[in-house]
Tab-separated table of C-alpha atoms and ligand atoms in Angstrom:
chain	number	residue	atom	x	y	z
A	1	MET	CA	-25.677	0.560	-8.567
A	2	LYS	CA	-24.992	-0.676	-5.077
A	3	ARG	CA	-24.927	-4.211	-6.388
A	4	SER	CA	-22.180	-3.452	-8.897
A	5	TRP	CA	-19.609	-2.246	-6.402
A	6	LEU	CA	-20.472	-5.059	-4.071
A	7	ALA	CA	-19.831	-7.441	-6.930
A	8	ALA	CA	-16.527	-5.703	-7.588
A	9	LEU	CA	-15.568	-6.084	-3.963
A	10	PHE	CA	-16.333	-9.759	-4.100
A	11	LEU	CA	-14.109	-10.144	-7.128
A	12	SER	CA	-11.206	-8.751	-5.142
A	13	LEU	CA	-12.065	-10.856	-2.112
A	14	PRO	CA	-10.460	-14.104	-3.258
A	15	ALA	CA	-7.079	-12.410	-3.599
A	16	LEU	CA	-7.202	-10.905	-0.147
A	17	ALA	CA	-8.653	-14.046	1.372
A	18	GLN	CA	-5.890	-16.111	-0.206
A	19	GLN	CA	-8.461	-18.219	-2.021
A	20	GLN	CA	-7.037	-17.185	-5.348
A	21	ASP	CA	-5.331	-19.787	-7.508
A	22	PHE	CA	-1.721	-18.744	-6.948
A	23	SER	CA	-0.379	-21.556	-9.137
A	24	LYS	CA	-1.022	-19.377	-12.188
A	25	VAL	CA	0.735	-16.284	-10.810
A	26	GLU	CA	4.077	-15.432	-12.364
A	27	ILE	CA	6.553	-13.114	-10.697
A	28	LYS	CA	7.794	-10.427	-13.047
A	29	ALA	CA	11.054	-8.630	-12.182
A	30	THR	CA	11.730	-5.117	-13.490
A	31	HIS	CA	15.016	-3.289	-13.047
A	32	VAL	CA	14.081	0.160	-11.712
A	33	ALA	CA	17.388	2.014	-11.237
A	34	GLY	CA	20.788	1.462	-9.653
A	35	SER	CA	20.585	-1.582	-7.399
A	36	VAL	CA	16.798	-1.536	-7.156
A	37	TRP	CA	14.296	-3.935	-8.714
A	38	MET	CA	10.535	-4.242	-8.570
A	39	LEU	CA	8.806	-7.615	-8.387
A	40	GLN	CA	5.174	-7.988	-9.378
A	41	GLY	CA	2.984	-11.044	-9.005
A	42	SER	CA	-0.248	-10.830	-7.068
A	43	GLY	CA	-0.712	-8.268	-4.303
A	44	GLY	CA	1.466	-5.303	-3.400
A	45	ASN	CA	4.577	-4.459	-5.406
A	46	ILE	CA	7.860	-5.718	-3.957
A	47	GLY	CA	10.957	-3.511	-3.829
A	48	VAL	CA	14.404	-5.119	-3.871
A	49	SER	CA	17.849	-3.604	-3.325
A	50	ALA	CA	20.549	-6.115	-4.191
A	51	GLY	CA	24.290	-5.830	-3.714
A	52	GLU	CA	27.484	-7.233	-2.208
A	53	ASP	CA	26.131	-7.326	1.350
A	54	GLY	CA	22.836	-8.998	0.537
A	55	ILE	CA	19.263	-8.053	-0.256
A	56	VAL	CA	17.006	-5.474	1.355
A	57	MET	CA	13.398	-6.218	0.468
A	58	VAL	CA	10.192	-4.214	0.829
A	59	ASP	CA	6.956	-6.257	1.223
A	60	ASP	CA	6.426	-9.883	0.200
A	61	GLN	CA	2.886	-10.417	-1.199
A	62	PHE	CA	0.910	-13.577	-0.285
A	63	ALA	CA	2.277	-16.568	1.614
A	64	PRO	CA	1.719	-19.155	-1.174
A	65	LEU	CA	3.886	-17.067	-3.517
A	66	ALA	CA	6.993	-17.240	-1.301
A	67	PRO	CA	8.752	-20.024	-3.283
A	68	LYS	CA	8.201	-18.168	-6.569
A	69	ILE	CA	9.372	-14.878	-5.057
A	70	LYS	CA	12.516	-16.566	-3.723
A	71	ALA	CA	13.170	-18.014	-7.178
A	72	ALA	CA	12.792	-14.547	-8.728
A	73	LEU	CA	15.166	-13.075	-6.127
A	74	ALA	CA	17.744	-15.781	-6.859
A	75	LYS	CA	17.866	-14.595	-10.473
A	76	ILE	CA	18.751	-11.089	-9.277
A	77	SER	CA	21.246	-12.083	-6.573
A	78	GLN	CA	22.597	-15.198	-4.917
A	79	LYS	CA	22.890	-13.291	-1.641
A	80	PRO	CA	20.341	-13.782	1.140
A	81	VAL	CA	17.544	-11.375	2.018
A	82	ARG	CA	18.931	-9.786	5.169
A	83	PHE	CA	16.296	-7.163	5.870
A	84	LEU	CA	12.615	-6.993	4.989
A	85	VAL	CA	10.529	-3.860	5.526
A	86	ASN	CA	6.726	-4.187	5.735
A	87	THR	CA	4.977	-1.039	4.451
A	88	HIS	CA	1.788	-1.967	6.388
A	89	TRP	CA	-0.027	-4.986	7.793
A	90	HIS	CA	-2.278	-6.042	4.875
A	91	LEU	CA	-2.001	-9.675	3.820
A	92	ASP	CA	-0.994	-8.887	0.254
A	93	HIS	CA	2.128	-7.157	1.620
A	94	VAL	CA	3.179	-9.311	4.613
A	95	GLY	CA	1.938	-12.788	3.626
A	96	GLY	CA	5.437	-14.074	2.886
A	97	ASN	CA	6.929	-12.904	6.191
A	98	ALA	CA	7.279	-16.311	7.839
A	99	ALA	CA	9.078	-17.717	4.797
A	100	MET	CA	11.389	-14.712	4.457
A	101	ALA	CA	12.198	-14.724	8.191
A	102	GLU	CA	14.463	-17.728	7.573
A	103	THR	CA	17.182	-15.248	6.614
A	104	ALA	CA	15.711	-11.774	7.051
A	105	ALA	CA	15.178	-9.493	10.013
A	106	ILE	CA	11.734	-8.003	9.523
A	107	LEU	CA	11.190	-4.315	10.252
A	108	ALA	CA	7.977	-2.313	10.415
A	109	HIS	CA	6.248	0.520	12.192
A	110	GLU	CA	5.137	-0.639	15.642
A	111	ASN	CA	1.434	-0.586	14.665
A	112	VAL	CA	2.113	-3.205	11.982
A	113	ARG	CA	3.389	-5.624	14.596
A	114	LYS	CA	0.494	-4.802	16.937
A	115	ARG	CA	-2.140	-5.369	14.257
A	116	MET	CA	-0.520	-8.550	12.921
A	117	GLN	CA	-0.183	-9.955	16.415
A	118	ALA	CA	-3.788	-9.187	17.361
A	119	GLY	CA	-5.383	-10.028	14.019
A	120	GLY	CA	-8.479	-8.078	13.143
A	121	GLU	CA	-11.128	-7.377	10.615
A	122	LEU	CA	-11.336	-5.701	7.248
A	123	PRO	CA	-15.074	-5.006	7.182
A	124	ALA	CA	-14.735	-3.459	3.713
A	125	PHE	CA	-13.906	-6.964	2.477
A	126	LYS	CA	-15.984	-8.864	5.052
A	127	LEU	CA	-12.688	-10.408	6.018
A	128	LYS	CA	-11.377	-11.621	9.343
A	129	ILE	CA	-7.580	-11.710	9.701
A	130	ASP	CA	-6.210	-14.293	12.127
A	131	PRO	CA	-3.355	-13.334	14.451
A	132	ALA	CA	-0.050	-13.919	12.639
A	133	GLU	CA	2.220	-16.756	13.730
A	134	PRO	CA	5.089	-15.423	15.888
A	135	ARG	CA	7.818	-15.946	13.291
A	136	ALA	CA	5.891	-13.824	10.789
A	137	LEU	CA	5.988	-10.777	13.074
A	138	PRO	CA	8.415	-7.876	12.597
A	139	ILE	CA	11.251	-8.233	15.129
A	140	LEU	CA	12.437	-4.627	14.794
A	141	THR	CA	9.871	-1.883	15.164
A	142	TYR	CA	10.143	1.890	14.963
A	143	GLN	CA	7.901	4.870	15.595
A	144	ARG	CA	9.367	7.323	13.141
A	145	ASP	CA	12.120	6.018	10.876
A	146	VAL	CA	15.090	3.710	10.564
A	147	THR	CA	17.955	3.472	8.098
A	148	ILE	CA	19.523	0.231	6.880
A	149	TRP	CA	23.162	0.619	5.877
A	150	LEU	CA	23.868	-2.075	3.311
A	151	ASN	CA	25.451	-2.232	-0.147
A	152	GLY	CA	26.714	1.323	0.226
A	153	GLU	CA	23.136	2.513	-0.160
A	154	PRO	CA	21.342	3.891	2.880
A	155	VAL	CA	17.771	2.548	2.738
A	156	ARG	CA	15.519	4.747	4.835
A	157	ALA	CA	12.148	3.525	6.064
A	158	LEU	CA	9.952	6.448	7.116
A	159	HIS	CA	6.621	6.135	8.909
A	160	THR	CA	4.040	8.514	7.467
A	161	PRO	CA	0.999	9.968	9.254
A	162	PRO	CA	-2.080	7.681	9.200
A	163	GLY	CA	-3.214	7.444	5.578
A	164	HIS	CA	-3.766	4.013	4.049
A	165	THR	CA	-3.536	2.547	7.599
A	166	ASP	CA	-1.998	3.770	10.865
A	167	GLY	CA	1.231	1.856	10.296
A	168	ASP	CA	2.347	3.042	6.870
A	169	THR	CA	5.963	3.269	5.790
A	170	VAL	CA	7.558	4.632	2.632
A	171	VAL	CA	11.069	3.482	1.754
A	172	PHE	CA	13.778	5.617	0.164
A	173	PHE	CA	16.558	3.854	-1.759
A	174	THR	CA	18.694	6.948	-1.508
A	175	LYS	CA	21.552	6.191	-3.891
A	176	SER	CA	19.533	4.464	-6.605
A	177	ASN	CA	17.057	7.368	-6.416
A	178	VAL	CA	13.965	5.196	-5.997
A	179	VAL	CA	11.127	5.428	-3.492
A	180	HIS	CA	8.662	2.661	-2.591
A	181	MET	CA	5.388	4.301	-1.526
A	182	GLY	CA	3.565	1.262	-0.132
A	183	ASP	CA	-0.201	1.670	-0.369
A	184	ASP	CA	0.013	5.413	0.211
A	185	PHE	CA	0.060	5.321	-3.601
A	186	PHE	CA	-2.370	3.262	-5.667
A	187	ALA	CA	-1.482	3.663	-9.337
A	188	THR	CA	-4.437	1.499	-10.353
A	189	GLY	CA	-7.398	3.798	-9.664
A	190	PHE	CA	-9.328	4.920	-6.599
A	191	PRO	CA	-7.229	3.967	-3.568
A	192	PHE	CA	-8.389	1.596	-0.879
A	193	VAL	CA	-8.152	3.594	2.350
A	194	ASP	CA	-8.522	1.326	5.375
A	195	LEU	CA	-10.422	3.467	7.881
A	196	ASP	CA	-10.886	0.378	10.055
A	197	SER	CA	-7.092	0.053	10.413
A	198	GLY	CA	-6.681	3.679	11.467
A	199	GLY	CA	-6.381	5.080	7.946
A	200	SER	CA	-7.810	8.389	6.710
A	201	VAL	CA	-8.260	9.944	3.270
A	202	ARG	CA	-7.420	13.411	4.592
A	203	GLY	CA	-4.531	11.866	6.510
A	204	LEU	CA	-3.299	10.255	3.297
A	205	ILE	CA	-3.157	13.646	1.587
A	206	GLY	CA	-1.226	14.979	4.597
A	207	ALA	CA	1.163	12.020	4.399
A	208	LEU	CA	1.802	12.696	0.715
A	209	ASP	CA	2.431	16.356	1.508
A	210	GLU	CA	5.040	15.266	4.021
A	211	VAL	CA	6.733	12.792	1.691
A	212	LEU	CA	6.660	14.642	-1.632
A	213	PRO	CA	9.204	17.338	-0.706
A	214	GLN	CA	11.594	14.568	0.372
A	215	ILE	CA	11.582	12.833	-3.022
A	216	PRO	CA	14.046	14.116	-5.650
A	217	PRO	CA	12.033	15.264	-8.708
A	218	ASP	CA	13.751	12.727	-10.985
A	219	ALA	CA	13.272	9.738	-8.656
A	220	LYS	CA	11.512	6.584	-9.827
A	221	VAL	CA	8.414	5.799	-7.813
A	222	ILE	CA	7.217	2.271	-6.985
A	223	PRO	CA	3.540	2.454	-6.006
A	224	GLY	CA	1.884	-0.114	-3.717
A	225	HIS	CA	-0.135	-1.307	-6.696
A	226	GLY	CA	0.278	-0.663	-10.429
A	227	GLY	CA	3.265	0.006	-12.662
A	228	LEU	CA	6.299	2.245	-12.129
A	229	GLN	CA	5.477	5.931	-11.710
A	230	THR	CA	7.111	9.344	-11.698
A	231	VAL	CA	7.081	12.065	-9.043
A	232	ALA	CA	4.770	14.047	-11.359
A	233	ASP	CA	2.330	11.105	-11.316
A	234	LEU	CA	2.434	11.046	-7.530
A	235	LYS	CA	1.685	14.785	-7.389
A	236	LYS	CA	-1.219	14.344	-9.782
A	237	TYR	CA	-2.559	11.558	-7.585
A	238	ARG	CA	-2.284	13.747	-4.482
A	239	ASN	CA	-4.067	16.635	-6.180
A	240	ARG	CA	-6.889	14.419	-7.418
A	241	LEU	CA	-7.461	13.082	-3.918
A	242	ASP	CA	-7.550	16.639	-2.631
A	243	GLU	CA	-10.101	17.663	-5.286
A	244	ILE	CA	-12.285	14.650	-4.530
A	245	VAL	CA	-12.306	15.280	-0.775
A	246	ALA	CA	-13.251	18.943	-1.379
A	247	LEU	CA	-15.994	17.897	-3.806
A	248	VAL	CA	-17.541	15.376	-1.412
A	249	ASP	CA	-17.187	17.757	1.517
A	250	ARG	CA	-19.011	20.560	-0.317
A	251	ALA	CA	-21.807	18.253	-1.414
A	252	LEU	CA	-22.319	16.827	2.074
A	253	LYS	CA	-22.337	20.317	3.563
A	254	SER	CA	-25.059	21.295	1.100
A	255	GLY	CA	-27.206	18.664	2.791
A	256	LYS	CA	-26.925	15.817	0.308
A	257	THR	CA	-26.641	12.191	1.391
A	258	VAL	CA	-23.973	9.706	0.320
A	259	GLU	CA	-26.618	7.879	-1.722
A	260	GLN	CA	-27.446	11.089	-3.577
A	261	LEU	CA	-23.788	11.727	-4.387
A	262	GLN	CA	-23.498	8.195	-5.735
A	263	LYS	CA	-26.671	8.559	-7.788
A	264	GLU	CA	-25.519	11.910	-9.147
A	265	LYS	CA	-22.156	10.356	-10.024
A	266	ILE	CA	-20.259	13.314	-8.647
A	267	LEU	CA	-16.969	11.513	-9.282
A	268	ALA	CA	-17.719	11.114	-12.999
A	269	PRO	CA	-14.728	13.357	-13.917
A	270	TYR	CA	-12.511	10.762	-12.244
A	271	GLU	CA	-14.110	7.732	-13.851
A	272	ASP	CA	-10.810	6.467	-15.286
A	273	TRP	CA	-10.012	5.507	-11.676
A	274	ASN	CA	-12.817	2.906	-11.807
A	275	ALA	CA	-10.250	0.669	-13.482
A	276	GLY	CA	-8.998	-0.303	-10.024
A	277	PHE	CA	-10.802	-2.585	-7.602
A	278	VAL	CA	-12.246	0.316	-5.589
A	279	LYS	CA	-15.104	1.928	-7.509
A	280	ALA	CA	-16.336	5.531	-7.366
A	281	ASP	CA	-19.383	4.722	-5.206
A	282	GLN	CA	-17.288	2.958	-2.605
A	283	PHE	CA	-14.768	5.774	-2.567
A	284	ILE	CA	-17.513	8.389	-2.078
A	285	ALA	CA	-18.674	6.410	0.967
A	286	THR	CA	-15.112	6.157	2.310
A	287	VAL	CA	-14.447	9.888	1.898
A	288	ALA	CA	-17.788	10.736	3.517
A	289	ARG	CA	-17.078	8.446	6.445
A	290	ASP	CA	-13.609	9.976	6.831
A	291	LEU	CA	-15.061	13.505	6.773
A	292	GLN	CA	-17.488	12.528	9.502
A	293	GLN	CA	-14.658	11.268	11.697
A	294	LYS	CA	-13.157	13.768	14.066
A	295	LYS	CA	-9.566	14.405	13.139
B	1	ZN	ZN1	-2.870	-2.253	1.707
Protein backbone atom coordinates (compact mmCIF):
# COMPACT_ATOMS: atom_id res chain seq x y z
CA MET A 1 0.00 0.00 0.00
CA LYS A 2 2.59 2.48 1.16
CA ARG A 3 4.90 1.27 -1.57
CA SER A 4 2.39 2.02 -4.32
CA TRP A 5 2.00 5.71 -3.58
CA LEU A 6 5.70 6.06 -3.10
CA ALA A 7 6.16 4.53 -6.52
CA ALA A 8 3.60 6.96 -7.91
CA LEU A 9 5.47 9.85 -6.37
CA PHE A 10 8.67 8.68 -7.95
CA LEU A 11 6.99 8.55 -11.33
CA SER A 12 6.12 12.22 -11.01
CA LEU A 13 9.57 13.09 -9.72
CA PRO A 14 11.36 13.23 -13.06
CA ALA A 15 8.98 15.91 -14.32
CA LEU A 16 9.43 18.09 -11.28
CA ALA A 17 13.16 17.45 -11.15
CA GLN A 18 13.47 18.40 -14.81
CA GLN A 19 14.95 15.00 -15.59
CA GLN A 20 12.12 14.26 -17.96
CA ASP A 21 12.85 13.95 -21.66
CA PHE A 22 11.41 17.27 -22.82
CA SER A 23 12.38 16.63 -26.45
CA LYS A 24 9.21 14.57 -26.86
CA VAL A 25 6.88 17.20 -25.37
CA GLU A 26 4.62 19.00 -27.80
CA ILE A 27 2.91 22.26 -26.95
CA LYS A 28 -0.79 22.18 -27.73
CA ALA A 29 -2.64 25.50 -28.10
CA THR A 30 -6.39 25.71 -27.46
CA HIS A 31 -8.47 28.80 -28.09
CA VAL A 32 -10.50 29.33 -24.91
CA ALA A 33 -12.60 32.46 -25.52
CA GLY A 34 -12.15 36.02 -26.76
CA SER A 35 -8.44 36.82 -26.82
CA VAL A 36 -7.48 33.99 -24.48
CA TRP A 37 -5.64 30.76 -25.29
CA MET A 38 -4.43 27.85 -23.22
CA LEU A 39 -1.11 26.15 -23.89
CA GLN A 40 -0.43 22.65 -22.63
CA GLY A 41 2.83 20.75 -22.76
CA SER A 42 4.36 19.40 -19.58
CA GLY A 43 3.67 21.04 -16.22
CA GLY A 44 1.11 23.69 -15.34
CA ASN A 45 -1.31 25.04 -17.93
CA ILE A 46 -0.31 28.33 -19.56
CA GLY A 47 -2.83 31.14 -20.09
CA VAL A 48 -2.30 33.61 -22.93
CA SER A 49 -4.11 36.85 -23.76
CA ALA A 50 -3.06 38.12 -27.17
CA GLY A 51 -3.94 41.39 -28.85
CA GLU A 52 -2.77 44.63 -30.47
CA ASP A 53 -0.63 45.69 -27.50
CA GLY A 54 1.14 42.39 -27.01
CA ILE A 55 0.80 39.23 -24.97
CA VAL A 56 -0.05 38.76 -21.31
CA MET A 57 0.98 35.29 -20.20
CA VAL A 58 0.22 33.25 -17.09
CA ASP A 59 2.89 30.67 -16.06
CA ASP A 60 5.56 29.16 -18.31
CA GLN A 61 6.15 25.46 -17.45
CA PHE A 62 9.71 24.04 -17.41
CA ALA A 63 12.84 25.86 -18.57
CA PRO A 64 13.78 23.40 -21.37
CA LEU A 65 10.37 23.97 -22.98
CA ALA A 66 10.87 27.73 -23.45
CA PRO A 67 11.83 27.55 -27.17
CA LYS A 68 8.79 25.38 -27.95
CA ILE A 69 6.49 27.65 -25.93
CA LYS A 70 7.83 30.70 -27.78
CA ALA A 71 7.20 28.94 -31.09
CA ALA A 72 3.62 28.17 -30.03
CA LEU A 73 3.10 31.80 -28.97
CA ALA A 74 4.41 33.03 -32.33
CA LYS A 75 1.62 31.10 -34.05
CA ILE A 76 -0.95 32.98 -31.96
CA SER A 77 0.63 36.44 -32.20
CA GLN A 78 3.74 38.09 -33.57
CA LYS A 79 3.67 40.55 -30.67
CA PRO A 80 6.04 40.16 -27.72
CA VAL A 81 5.10 38.81 -24.30
CA ARG A 82 4.99 42.01 -22.28
CA PHE A 83 3.74 40.70 -18.95
CA LEU A 84 4.03 37.30 -17.31
CA VAL A 85 2.15 36.40 -14.13
CA ASN A 86 3.41 33.49 -12.00
CA THR A 87 0.55 31.75 -10.15
CA HIS A 88 3.02 30.29 -7.60
CA TRP A 89 6.67 29.31 -7.27
CA HIS A 90 6.66 25.64 -8.37
CA LEU A 91 9.13 24.74 -11.11
CA ASP A 92 6.48 23.49 -13.52
CA HIS A 93 4.97 26.99 -13.53
CA VAL A 94 8.00 29.34 -13.38
CA GLY A 95 10.73 27.31 -15.12
CA GLY A 96 10.63 29.45 -18.26
CA ASN A 97 10.91 32.77 -16.42
CA ALA A 98 14.50 33.59 -17.37
CA ALA A 99 13.77 32.98 -21.05
CA MET A 100 10.54 34.99 -21.01
CA ALA A 101 12.19 37.88 -19.12
CA GLU A 102 13.88 38.89 -22.39
CA THR A 103 10.69 40.78 -23.24
CA ALA A 104 8.33 40.34 -20.30
CA ALA A 105 7.99 42.01 -16.93
CA ILE A 106 7.30 39.21 -14.48
CA LEU A 107 4.69 39.70 -11.77
CA ALA A 108 3.84 37.54 -8.78
CA HIS A 109 2.73 37.63 -5.18
CA GLU A 110 5.66 38.68 -2.99
CA ASN A 111 6.00 35.18 -1.46
CA VAL A 112 6.73 33.75 -4.91
CA ARG A 113 9.74 36.01 -5.27
CA LYS A 114 10.87 35.26 -1.71
CA ARG A 115 10.65 31.49 -2.19
CA MET A 116 12.29 31.54 -5.63
CA GLN A 117 15.10 33.73 -4.36
CA ALA A 118 15.76 31.56 -1.30
CA GLY A 119 15.21 28.18 -2.94
CA GLY A 120 13.86 25.48 -0.69
CA GLU A 121 12.66 21.96 -0.40
CA LEU A 122 9.65 19.99 -1.53
CA PRO A 123 9.91 17.10 0.93
CA ALA A 124 6.83 15.48 -0.63
CA PHE A 125 8.98 14.92 -3.73
CA LYS A 126 12.32 14.59 -1.92
CA LEU A 127 13.32 17.56 -4.00
CA LYS A 128 15.66 20.44 -3.30
CA ILE A 129 15.02 23.63 -5.29
CA ASP A 130 18.06 25.83 -5.90
CA PRO A 131 17.72 29.60 -5.56
CA ALA A 132 16.55 31.03 -8.90
CA GLU A 133 18.94 33.10 -11.00
CA PRO A 134 18.21 36.83 -10.58
CA ARG A 135 16.74 37.34 -14.05
CA ALA A 136 14.18 34.60 -13.41
CA LEU A 137 12.72 36.46 -10.42
CA PRO A 138 9.48 38.46 -10.58
CA ILE A 139 10.35 42.17 -10.80
CA LEU A 140 6.88 43.38 -9.79
CA THR A 141 5.36 41.95 -6.65
CA TYR A 142 2.03 42.54 -4.94
CA GLN A 143 0.36 41.56 -1.70
CA ARG A 144 -3.25 41.55 -2.79
CA ASP A 145 -3.90 42.18 -6.47
CA VAL A 146 -2.81 44.02 -9.58
CA THR A 147 -4.49 44.76 -12.90
CA ILE A 148 -2.73 44.83 -16.27
CA TRP A 149 -4.40 47.14 -18.77
CA LEU A 150 -3.55 45.79 -22.21
CA ASN A 151 -5.49 44.93 -25.37
CA GLY A 152 -8.58 46.62 -23.99
CA GLU A 153 -8.94 43.73 -21.56
CA PRO A 154 -8.19 44.33 -17.90
CA VAL A 155 -6.29 41.26 -16.66
CA ARG A 156 -6.59 41.05 -12.89
CA ALA A 157 -4.17 38.97 -10.83
CA LEU A 158 -5.60 38.27 -7.38
CA HIS A 159 -3.68 36.69 -4.51
CA THR A 160 -5.78 34.10 -2.69
CA PRO A 161 -5.41 32.98 0.94
CA PRO A 162 -2.80 30.22 1.46
CA GLY A 163 -4.11 27.11 -0.30
CA HIS A 164 -1.85 25.30 -2.75
CA THR A 165 1.07 27.43 -1.42
CA ASP A 166 1.28 30.77 0.40
CA GLY A 167 1.86 32.71 -2.81
CA ASP A 168 -1.08 31.68 -4.98
CA THR A 169 -2.64 33.91 -7.61
CA VAL A 170 -5.71 33.44 -9.79
CA VAL A 171 -5.99 35.52 -12.95
CA PHE A 172 -9.20 36.97 -14.38
CA PHE A 173 -9.31 37.77 -18.11
CA THR A 174 -12.28 40.01 -17.54
CA LYS A 175 -13.48 40.72 -21.07
CA SER A 176 -12.89 37.27 -22.54
CA ASN A 177 -14.66 35.82 -19.48
CA VAL A 178 -11.90 33.35 -18.59
CA VAL A 179 -10.21 32.66 -15.27
CA HIS A 180 -6.87 30.90 -14.75
CA MET A 181 -6.96 29.18 -11.34
CA GLY A 182 -3.30 28.18 -11.02
CA ASP A 183 -2.88 25.13 -8.81
CA ASP A 184 -5.79 26.15 -6.59
CA PHE A 185 -7.59 23.87 -9.07
CA PHE A 186 -6.30 20.44 -10.07
CA ALA A 187 -8.64 18.98 -12.68
CA THR A 188 -6.63 15.76 -12.77
CA GLY A 189 -7.53 14.15 -9.43
CA PHE A 190 -6.52 14.63 -5.81
CA PRO A 191 -4.73 17.98 -5.60
CA PHE A 192 -1.15 18.37 -4.49
CA VAL A 193 -1.30 20.77 -1.54
CA ASP A 194 2.17 22.00 -0.62
CA LEU A 195 2.04 22.30 3.18
CA ASP A 196 5.81 22.84 3.18
CA SER A 197 5.37 26.00 1.07
CA GLY A 198 2.75 27.44 3.41
CA GLY A 199 -0.22 25.74 1.76
CA SER A 200 -3.27 24.30 3.53
CA VAL A 201 -6.16 22.08 2.44
CA ARG A 202 -8.62 24.00 4.62
CA GLY A 203 -7.06 27.22 3.36
CA LEU A 204 -7.57 26.04 -0.21
CA ILE A 205 -11.29 25.57 0.42
CA GLY A 206 -11.38 29.08 1.91
CA ALA A 207 -9.55 30.45 -1.14
CA LEU A 208 -12.07 28.82 -3.47
CA ASP A 209 -14.91 30.28 -1.40
CA GLU A 210 -13.37 33.70 -1.88
CA VAL A 211 -12.83 33.30 -5.62
CA LEU A 212 -15.99 31.49 -6.70
CA PRO A 213 -18.40 34.40 -6.15
CA GLN A 214 -16.10 36.57 -8.29
CA ILE A 215 -16.31 34.28 -11.34
CA PRO A 216 -19.25 34.81 -13.72
CA PRO A 217 -21.24 31.53 -13.90
CA ASP A 218 -20.62 31.17 -17.65
CA ALA A 219 -16.86 31.80 -17.48
CA LYS A 220 -14.37 29.30 -18.87
CA VAL A 221 -12.00 27.97 -16.25
CA ILE A 222 -8.35 27.06 -16.90
CA PRO A 223 -7.17 24.78 -14.08
CA GLY A 224 -3.50 24.52 -13.05
CA HIS A 225 -3.49 20.98 -14.40
CA GLY A 226 -5.95 19.14 -16.65
CA GLY A 227 -8.31 20.23 -19.41
CA LEU A 228 -10.64 23.23 -19.63
CA GLN A 229 -13.33 23.33 -16.95
CA THR A 230 -16.58 25.07 -16.08
CA VAL A 231 -17.56 27.01 -12.96
CA ALA A 232 -19.81 24.06 -12.06
CA ASP A 233 -16.75 21.77 -12.18
CA LEU A 234 -14.87 24.13 -9.89
CA LYS A 235 -17.77 24.12 -7.41
CA LYS A 236 -17.89 20.33 -7.49
CA TYR A 237 -14.16 20.24 -6.80
CA ARG A 238 -14.55 22.61 -3.85
CA ASN A 239 -17.39 20.57 -2.38
CA ARG A 240 -15.47 17.31 -2.72
CA LEU A 241 -12.50 18.79 -0.89
CA ASP A 242 -14.84 19.97 1.84
CA GLU A 243 -16.40 16.50 2.17
CA ILE A 244 -12.99 14.84 2.30
CA VAL A 245 -11.68 17.17 5.01
CA ALA A 246 -14.83 16.54 7.10
CA LEU A 247 -14.50 12.78 6.59
CA VAL A 248 -10.85 12.68 7.65
CA ASP A 249 -11.49 15.04 10.55
CA ARG A 250 -14.32 12.87 11.91
CA ALA A 251 -12.27 9.70 11.60
CA LEU A 252 -9.24 11.21 13.34
CA LYS A 253 -11.44 12.56 16.13
CA SER A 254 -12.83 9.06 16.65
CA GLY A 255 -9.29 8.04 17.55
CA LYS A 256 -8.18 6.39 14.33
CA THR A 257 -4.67 6.79 12.94
CA VAL A 258 -3.73 7.91 9.44
CA GLU A 259 -2.58 4.36 8.70
CA GLN A 260 -5.99 3.01 9.69
CA LEU A 261 -7.78 5.49 7.43
CA GLN A 262 -5.54 4.43 4.56
CA LYS A 263 -6.11 0.75 5.27
CA GLU A 264 -9.86 1.28 5.52
CA LYS A 265 -9.77 3.19 2.22
CA ILE A 266 -12.02 5.90 3.56
CA LEU A 267 -11.59 7.87 0.34
CA ALA A 268 -12.90 4.99 -1.79
CA PRO A 269 -15.93 7.08 -2.89
CA TYR A 270 -13.45 9.49 -4.47
CA GLU A 271 -11.32 6.86 -6.16
CA ASP A 272 -11.73 8.43 -9.62
CA TRP A 273 -9.34 11.10 -8.31
CA ASN A 274 -6.56 8.47 -8.15
CA ALA A 275 -6.10 9.19 -11.85
CA GLY A 276 -3.89 12.13 -10.90
CA PHE A 277 -0.36 11.87 -9.55
CA VAL A 278 -1.48 12.33 -5.93
CA LYS A 279 -3.10 9.14 -4.65
CA ALA A 280 -5.77 8.73 -1.97
CA ASP A 281 -3.32 7.53 0.71
CA GLN A 282 -1.06 10.51 0.22
CA PHE A 283 -3.99 12.89 0.29
CA ILE A 284 -5.31 11.37 3.54
CA ALA A 285 -1.88 12.03 5.08
CA THR A 286 -1.85 15.61 3.76
CA VAL A 287 -5.34 16.38 5.08
CA ALA A 288 -4.48 14.84 8.46
CA ARG A 289 -1.29 16.86 8.69
CA ASP A 290 -3.19 20.03 7.76
CA LEU A 291 -5.85 19.32 10.41
CA GLN A 292 -3.12 18.92 13.00
CA GLN A 293 -1.65 22.30 12.10
CA LYS A 294 -2.94 25.24 14.05
CA LYS A 295 -4.77 27.60 11.75
ZN1 LIG B 1 2.06 23.77 -8.04
